[in-house]
Coordinates of C-alpha atoms and ligand atoms in Angstrom, one line a residue:
M1 CA -106.0 161.3 122.5
D2 CA -108.7 163.5 123.7
V3 CA -106.6 164.8 126.9
I4 CA -103.1 164.6 127.7
I5 CA -102.1 165.4 131.4
I6 CA -98.4 166.3 132.1
G7 CA -97.4 164.7 135.5
G8 CA -98.3 161.3 137.2
G9 CA -98.8 163.0 140.7
P10 CA -101.9 163.1 142.3
C11 CA -103.5 165.6 140.3
G12 CA -102.5 164.2 137.0
A13 CA -103.9 160.7 138.5
A14 CA -107.3 162.4 139.4
A15 CA -107.6 164.6 136.2
A16 CA -107.1 161.1 133.9
I17 CA -109.4 158.9 136.0
T18 CA -111.8 161.6 135.8
A19 CA -111.5 162.0 132.0
A20 CA -111.4 158.2 131.3
N21 CA -114.4 157.4 133.6
A22 CA -116.4 159.8 131.4
G23 CA -115.4 157.8 128.6
M24 CA -112.6 160.2 127.1
Q25 CA -109.2 158.5 125.6
A26 CA -106.6 160.0 128.6
A27 CA -103.1 159.7 128.4
V28 CA -100.5 160.7 131.4
I29 CA -97.0 161.5 130.3
T30 CA -94.7 161.3 133.8
K31 CA -91.1 161.5 134.0
K32 CA -89.4 158.5 135.6
A33 CA -89.3 158.8 139.4
T34 CA -86.3 158.7 141.6
L35 CA -87.0 156.4 144.0
M36 CA -85.8 157.0 147.6
A37 CA -84.5 154.1 149.4
P38 CA -87.1 152.8 151.9
G39 CA -87.1 154.6 155.2
T40 CA -85.3 157.7 153.8
E41 CA -88.7 159.3 152.2
P42 CA -90.1 162.1 154.4
L43 CA -94.0 161.6 154.8
E44 CA -96.7 163.5 153.8
S45 CA -99.5 164.6 156.2
V46 CA -103.1 164.5 154.5
H47 CA -106.3 165.1 156.5
P48 CA -109.3 162.0 156.4
G49 CA -111.1 164.7 154.1
I50 CA -109.4 163.1 151.3
S51 CA -111.1 159.6 151.0
T52 CA -114.3 161.4 149.8
L53 CA -112.1 162.3 146.4
L54 CA -110.1 159.3 146.4
K55 CA -113.6 157.7 146.3
A56 CA -114.8 159.9 143.4
I57 CA -112.0 158.4 141.5
N58 CA -112.5 155.0 142.5
A59 CA -109.2 154.9 144.5
E60 CA -109.9 154.5 148.1
G61 CA -107.1 151.6 148.3
A62 CA -104.3 154.4 147.4
L63 CA -104.7 156.2 151.1
A64 CA -104.1 152.2 152.8
H65 CA -100.9 151.2 150.3
A66 CA -99.5 154.8 151.4
A67 CA -100.3 155.5 155.0
R68 CA -97.5 154.5 157.3
A69 CA -98.7 156.2 160.4
T70 CA -101.7 157.9 161.8
Y71 CA -102.8 160.9 163.8
T72 CA -105.8 162.6 165.5
G73 CA -104.5 166.3 165.7
I74 CA -102.2 168.7 166.3
Y75 CA -100.1 170.0 168.9
T76 CA -99.6 174.0 168.3
A77 CA -98.0 176.4 170.9
G78 CA -99.0 174.2 174.1
S79 CA -102.6 173.1 172.8
F80 CA -103.9 169.9 170.8
M81 CA -106.3 170.7 167.9
P82 CA -108.2 167.9 167.3
L83 CA -108.9 167.1 163.5
S84 CA -112.8 166.5 164.0
T85 CA -114.4 169.8 165.4
N86 CA -117.2 167.2 167.0
P87 CA -115.7 166.1 170.1
A88 CA -118.2 162.8 169.7
E89 CA -115.9 161.9 167.1
T90 CA -112.6 160.9 166.6
W91 CA -110.8 161.4 162.8
E92 CA -108.0 159.8 161.7
G93 CA -105.6 161.3 159.3
S94 CA -102.4 159.8 157.6
H95 CA -98.8 160.5 157.1
I96 CA -98.2 159.0 153.7
S97 CA -95.1 158.0 151.6
P98 CA -95.8 160.1 148.6
Q99 CA -94.1 157.6 146.4
A100 CA -96.5 155.0 147.1
F101 CA -99.6 157.2 146.9
S102 CA -98.6 158.1 143.4
E103 CA -98.1 154.9 142.5
S104 CA -101.2 153.4 143.3
L105 CA -102.7 156.0 142.0
M106 CA -101.4 155.2 138.5
A107 CA -102.4 151.9 139.0
C108 CA -106.0 153.0 139.4
A109 CA -105.6 155.1 136.0
A110 CA -104.3 152.2 134.3
K111 CA -107.2 150.2 135.4
A112 CA -109.3 152.9 134.4
G113 CA -107.7 152.8 130.8
V114 CA -105.7 155.3 130.9
T115 CA -102.9 155.2 128.8
I116 CA -99.5 155.9 130.9
I117 CA -96.1 157.2 129.5
D118 CA -94.1 156.8 132.5
N119 CA -90.8 157.6 131.5
G120 CA -91.6 160.6 129.3
K121 CA -90.2 163.9 130.1
V122 CA -91.9 166.5 128.3
A123 CA -89.9 168.9 126.6
G124 CA -91.6 171.3 124.6
V125 CA -95.5 172.2 123.9
A126 CA -96.7 174.0 120.5
Q127 CA -100.7 175.3 119.7
H128 CA -101.4 175.3 116.4
G129 CA -105.0 174.4 114.7
G130 CA -106.7 174.1 117.2
L131 CA -104.5 171.1 118.6
N132 CA -101.2 170.6 120.6
S133 CA -98.3 169.2 120.0
I134 CA -96.1 167.7 123.0
T135 CA -92.4 166.9 122.4
L136 CA -90.9 164.4 124.7
S137 CA -87.2 164.7 125.7
T138 CA -86.7 161.4 123.2
G139 CA -88.0 163.5 120.2
V140 CA -91.3 161.9 120.2
V141 CA -94.1 164.5 119.4
L142 CA -97.7 163.7 120.8
Q143 CA -100.8 165.5 119.7
C144 CA -104.1 166.4 121.7
R145 CA -106.8 168.9 121.9
H146 CA -106.7 169.3 125.1
L147 CA -104.0 169.2 127.5
V148 CA -103.9 169.4 131.8
D149 CA -100.5 170.7 133.2
A150 CA -100.1 168.5 136.4
S151 CA -96.5 168.7 136.4
G152 CA -96.2 170.0 140.0
R153 CA -93.4 172.6 141.1
A154 CA -91.9 172.0 137.4
R155 CA -94.7 174.4 136.5
F156 CA -94.0 173.5 133.4
L157 CA -96.5 174.7 130.6
G158 CA -97.2 178.2 133.0
R159 CA -93.3 178.8 132.8
K160 CA -93.0 177.5 129.1
L161 CA -95.8 179.5 127.6
N162 CA -95.3 182.6 129.8
F163 CA -98.8 182.7 132.1
R164 CA -98.5 185.3 134.2
E165 CA -97.7 184.8 137.4
Y166 CA -98.1 186.4 140.7
Y167 CA -96.3 186.2 144.2
Y168 CA -98.3 185.9 147.8
S169 CA -95.1 185.7 149.9
P170 CA -91.8 186.3 150.2
P171 CA -89.2 183.4 148.8
L172 CA -89.9 180.9 151.3
T173 CA -87.7 177.5 151.4
T174 CA -88.3 174.2 153.3
W175 CA -86.3 171.7 154.4
S176 CA -87.0 168.4 155.3
G177 CA -85.9 164.9 156.6
V178 CA -86.2 161.7 158.3
A179 CA -84.9 161.1 161.9
E180 CA -84.2 157.5 162.6
N181 CA -83.8 155.2 165.6
V182 CA -85.9 157.9 167.3
S183 CA -86.1 156.7 171.3
P184 CA -89.7 155.3 172.5
G185 CA -89.5 158.4 175.0
F186 CA -89.8 160.7 172.2
F187 CA -92.8 159.2 171.0
E188 CA -94.5 159.4 174.8
T189 CA -94.1 163.2 174.7
M190 CA -94.4 164.1 171.1
G191 CA -97.3 164.0 169.0
T192 CA -97.8 165.4 165.7
S193 CA -96.8 168.8 165.8
L194 CA -96.2 172.2 164.1
I195 CA -93.8 173.9 166.4
P196 CA -94.0 178.0 165.4
N197 CA -91.5 180.8 165.6
P198 CA -91.4 184.3 164.0
A199 CA -89.2 183.2 161.1
G200 CA -91.5 179.9 160.3
W201 CA -92.3 176.7 161.8
S202 CA -91.1 173.2 162.2
W203 CA -93.0 170.2 162.0
L204 CA -92.9 166.7 163.4
A205 CA -94.6 163.5 161.8
P206 CA -93.7 160.7 164.0
E207 CA -93.7 157.1 162.4
P208 CA -93.7 154.8 165.9
P209 CA -91.5 152.9 166.8
T210 CA -88.4 154.4 165.2
R211 CA -88.8 157.0 162.5
C212 CA -90.1 160.7 162.7
T213 CA -90.3 163.0 159.4
W214 CA -89.8 166.5 160.0
T215 CA -90.1 169.6 157.7
R216 CA -89.2 173.2 158.8
L217 CA -89.6 176.4 156.6
A218 CA -88.2 179.8 157.0
A219 CA -87.6 182.8 154.5
T220 CA -85.2 182.0 151.8
K221 CA -81.3 182.3 152.9
Q222 CA -82.6 183.0 156.5
G223 CA -83.2 179.1 157.7
R224 CA -80.1 176.7 158.7
L225 CA -80.6 173.6 156.6
E226 CA -80.7 171.7 160.0
P227 CA -83.4 169.6 161.3
P228 CA -85.0 170.9 164.3
T229 CA -84.0 170.9 167.9
E230 CA -86.6 168.3 169.1
L231 CA -84.5 165.9 167.0
A232 CA -81.3 167.0 167.2
A233 CA -80.1 164.2 169.4
F234 CA -81.3 161.5 167.1
K235 CA -79.3 159.6 163.7
H236 CA -80.9 161.3 160.2
S237 CA -81.2 158.7 157.3
G238 CA -80.8 160.0 153.5
K239 CA -80.5 163.6 152.6
I240 CA -81.6 166.7 153.6
R241 CA -84.3 167.9 151.0
S242 CA -85.1 171.5 150.4
A243 CA -87.8 173.2 148.1
N244 CA -88.9 176.4 146.8
V245 CA -92.6 176.9 148.4
R246 CA -92.8 180.6 147.8
W247 CA -96.6 181.2 147.4
R248 CA -97.2 181.8 143.9
L249 CA -100.1 181.5 141.4
F250 CA -100.6 181.7 137.5
N251 CA -103.7 183.6 136.7
P252 CA -105.6 182.9 134.5
V253 CA -104.7 178.7 134.9
V254 CA -106.4 178.5 131.1
R255 CA -105.9 179.2 128.0
E256 CA -107.9 177.4 124.5
G257 CA -106.7 173.7 124.9
L258 CA -104.8 174.1 128.2
L259 CA -105.6 173.9 131.9
L260 CA -103.3 174.1 134.7
A261 CA -104.1 172.2 137.9
G262 CA -102.2 171.0 141.4
D263 CA -99.0 172.5 142.1
A264 CA -98.7 173.4 138.7
G265 CA -101.3 176.4 139.2
G266 CA -100.8 177.4 142.1
I267 CA -98.4 176.6 145.0
I268 CA -99.0 177.6 148.8
D269 CA -96.3 176.4 151.3
P270 CA -97.0 172.6 153.2
G271 CA -98.1 174.7 156.0
A272 CA -101.4 174.7 154.9
G273 CA -101.3 170.7 154.8
Q274 CA -103.9 170.5 151.9
G275 CA -101.2 170.3 148.7
I276 CA -102.1 166.7 148.4
L277 CA -105.9 167.3 148.8
N278 CA -106.0 170.4 146.4
A279 CA -104.3 168.1 144.0
L280 CA -106.6 165.9 144.1
Y281 CA -109.7 168.2 143.9
S282 CA -108.2 170.5 140.9
G283 CA -107.4 167.3 138.9
I284 CA -110.8 165.9 139.4
M285 CA -112.2 169.3 138.4
A286 CA -109.6 169.7 135.3
G287 CA -111.1 166.1 134.1
K288 CA -114.5 167.4 134.2
T289 CA -114.0 170.5 132.5
V290 CA -112.2 168.5 129.6
V291 CA -115.1 165.9 129.8
N292 CA -118.0 169.3 129.8
I293 CA -116.1 170.7 126.3
V294 CA -115.9 167.6 124.9
Q295 CA -120.2 166.5 125.5
G296 CA -120.6 170.1 124.7
V297 CA -122.2 170.8 127.9
S298 CA -121.3 174.2 127.2
T299 CA -118.8 176.4 125.0
E300 CA -115.0 175.6 125.5
R301 CA -115.0 179.6 126.9
H302 CA -117.5 179.2 128.9
C303 CA -116.2 176.1 130.7
L304 CA -112.6 176.8 131.0
S305 CA -114.0 180.5 132.9
D306 CA -115.9 178.5 135.2
Y307 CA -112.8 176.4 136.0
N308 CA -110.4 179.3 135.8
N309 CA -112.7 181.5 138.6
W310 CA -113.1 178.2 140.9
F311 CA -109.8 177.6 140.8
I312 CA -108.1 181.5 141.6
N313 CA -110.9 181.6 144.2
S314 CA -110.2 178.4 146.1
Y315 CA -106.2 179.4 145.8
E316 CA -107.0 182.9 147.3
Q317 CA -109.3 181.7 149.8
R318 CA -106.4 179.1 151.4
A319 CA -103.9 181.9 151.2
A320 CA -106.0 184.2 153.3
R321 CA -107.2 181.3 155.8
L322 CA -103.3 180.5 156.0
R323 CA -102.1 184.0 156.5
E324 CA -104.3 184.5 159.3
R325 CA -103.4 181.3 161.0
Y326 CA -99.9 182.2 160.5
E327 CA -100.7 186.0 162.4
E328 CA -102.6 184.4 165.3
L329 CA -99.3 181.9 165.6
G330 CA -96.9 185.0 165.5
I331 CA -95.4 183.6 162.3
L332 CA -94.1 186.8 161.2
F333 CA -92.9 186.3 157.3
L334 CA -95.6 187.6 155.8
S335 CA -95.7 191.1 157.2
P336 CA -96.1 193.6 156.9
I337 CA -95.5 193.6 153.0
N338 CA -98.1 192.6 150.9
Y339 CA -96.9 190.3 148.3
H340 CA -99.9 190.0 145.6
Q341 CA -98.3 191.9 142.7
Ligands
LIG1 C1 -90.9 169.7 152.2 C2 -92.7 169.5 151.7 C3 -93.7 169.1 152.3 C4 -94.7 168.7 151.9 N1 -95.9 168.3 152.4 C5 -97.1 168.2 152.7 C6 -98.3 167.6 153.3 O1 -97.8 166.9 154.3 N2 -99.5 167.2 152.9 C7 -99.9 167.9 151.7 O2 -100.9 167.9 151.8 N3 -99.0 168.5 150.9 C8 -97.6 168.4 151.3 N4 -97.0 169.1 150.5 C9 -97.7 169.6 149.1 C10 -97.7 168.3 148.6 O3 -96.4 167.3 148.0 C11 -98.0 169.1 146.8 O4 -99.0 170.1 146.9 C12 -98.6 167.9 146.2 O5 -97.4 166.9 145.9 C13 -99.0 168.3 144.5 O6 -99.4 167.4 143.7 P1 -99.4 167.6 142.0 O7 -99.7 166.2 141.5 O8 -100.0 168.8 142.1 O9 -97.8 167.5 141.6 P2 -96.7 166.5 142.1 O10 -97.2 165.3 143.4 O11 -95.5 167.1 142.4 O12 -96.8 165.4 140.7 C14 -96.1 166.3 139.5 C15 -95.7 164.9 138.6 O13 -94.9 165.7 137.4 C16 -94.5 165.1 136.9 N5 -93.2 166.1 136.1 C17 -92.8 167.5 136.5 N6 -92.1 167.7 135.2 C18 -92.5 166.9 134.2 C19 -92.7 167.1 132.6 N7 -91.5 168.0 132.2 N8 -92.6 166.0 131.8 C20 -93.1 165.1 132.8 N9 -93.8 164.7 133.8 C21 -93.2 165.7 134.5 C22 -93.3 164.9 138.1 O14 -92.0 163.8 138.3 C23 -94.4 164.2 138.9 O15 -94.2 163.0 139.1 C24 -95.4 169.1 150.6 C25 -94.5 169.7 149.8 C26 -93.4 169.7 150.1 C27 -92.0 170.5 149.3

């Protein structure tokens, strides 16, 4: 195998397809997904800009397969911000099922010739003689020259191999769920909304005719794991799910033979609305980097250094933009301390 990718989310799929389309032998190892019952899975929201990235990996169909509702802008603090900055155009974002999106991307990867081990949990990794040895929880050992970590918030390689990690926020938690049997009146008055408060925010992603996904964010230990007041009157399906979304970045995100990408390299809370976009983009960039190394476009050291600079700069730009946006909205959890260590 030229390259093995840990994780079958958007990032892993994008890296694998990019490598396979350039003629590399690529494999994705991903844990068996715990499938959520229909209607209980919180939706995630994507900007229409992801279409360009999906096109680049021949996976345009994944968006249509996963979309459950659309939106043309976001209501925030009493005003409506359209997705398009050109008033003559209307852009449509989508509220998607993350489960269906990843499934569809994995199908595209299989079609591109990627080997998929979809019930494999990577349990260990070791490097010797210029090769990576990956041990699955079953005891099976696989070897490859290049390894991409796209394991998402598990951040498998960075943690296992003690990459240096930097924090850009205090500890933050999101919790999310799905309100059901939502009344028609709710959809008439509430669109896709970011509702700020000094300690965090609530995000509403309506899925007419009867459901609405919600996500809330607050400093860890300060939030009460309850739905937002706007949806308090409705029944909630499935479990409320919480996640650690503290802003954190491994730096560097490369070592000889290894690249971290997507959330496995750096996390910003979902208020940025770019997690999936960044996962696809950095997956493509990681895949291209491996291709450039294998094809001898430049030395490995040079290719890895370019990827590292790109990843770190783009993370820091996104973090700075979100910090600025939170300040404008009076969301104060990042102030006054600078958490960058
Ligand atoms: C509550 C919440 C709401 C969000 N909302 C949005 C949103 O509205 N819009 C948006 O763009 N982003 C959103 N995000 C962020 C988005 O979900 C992530 O940024 C995106 O999924 C990252 O993609 P990825 O491919 O890097 O990782 P993931 O999608 O997490 O995929 C990682 C994969 O790796 C597998 N894996 C992990 N460890 C191992 C292992 N040891 N062995 C094998 N496989 C492994 C996992 O099972 C998974 O399949 C949200 C995040 C949260 C927590």
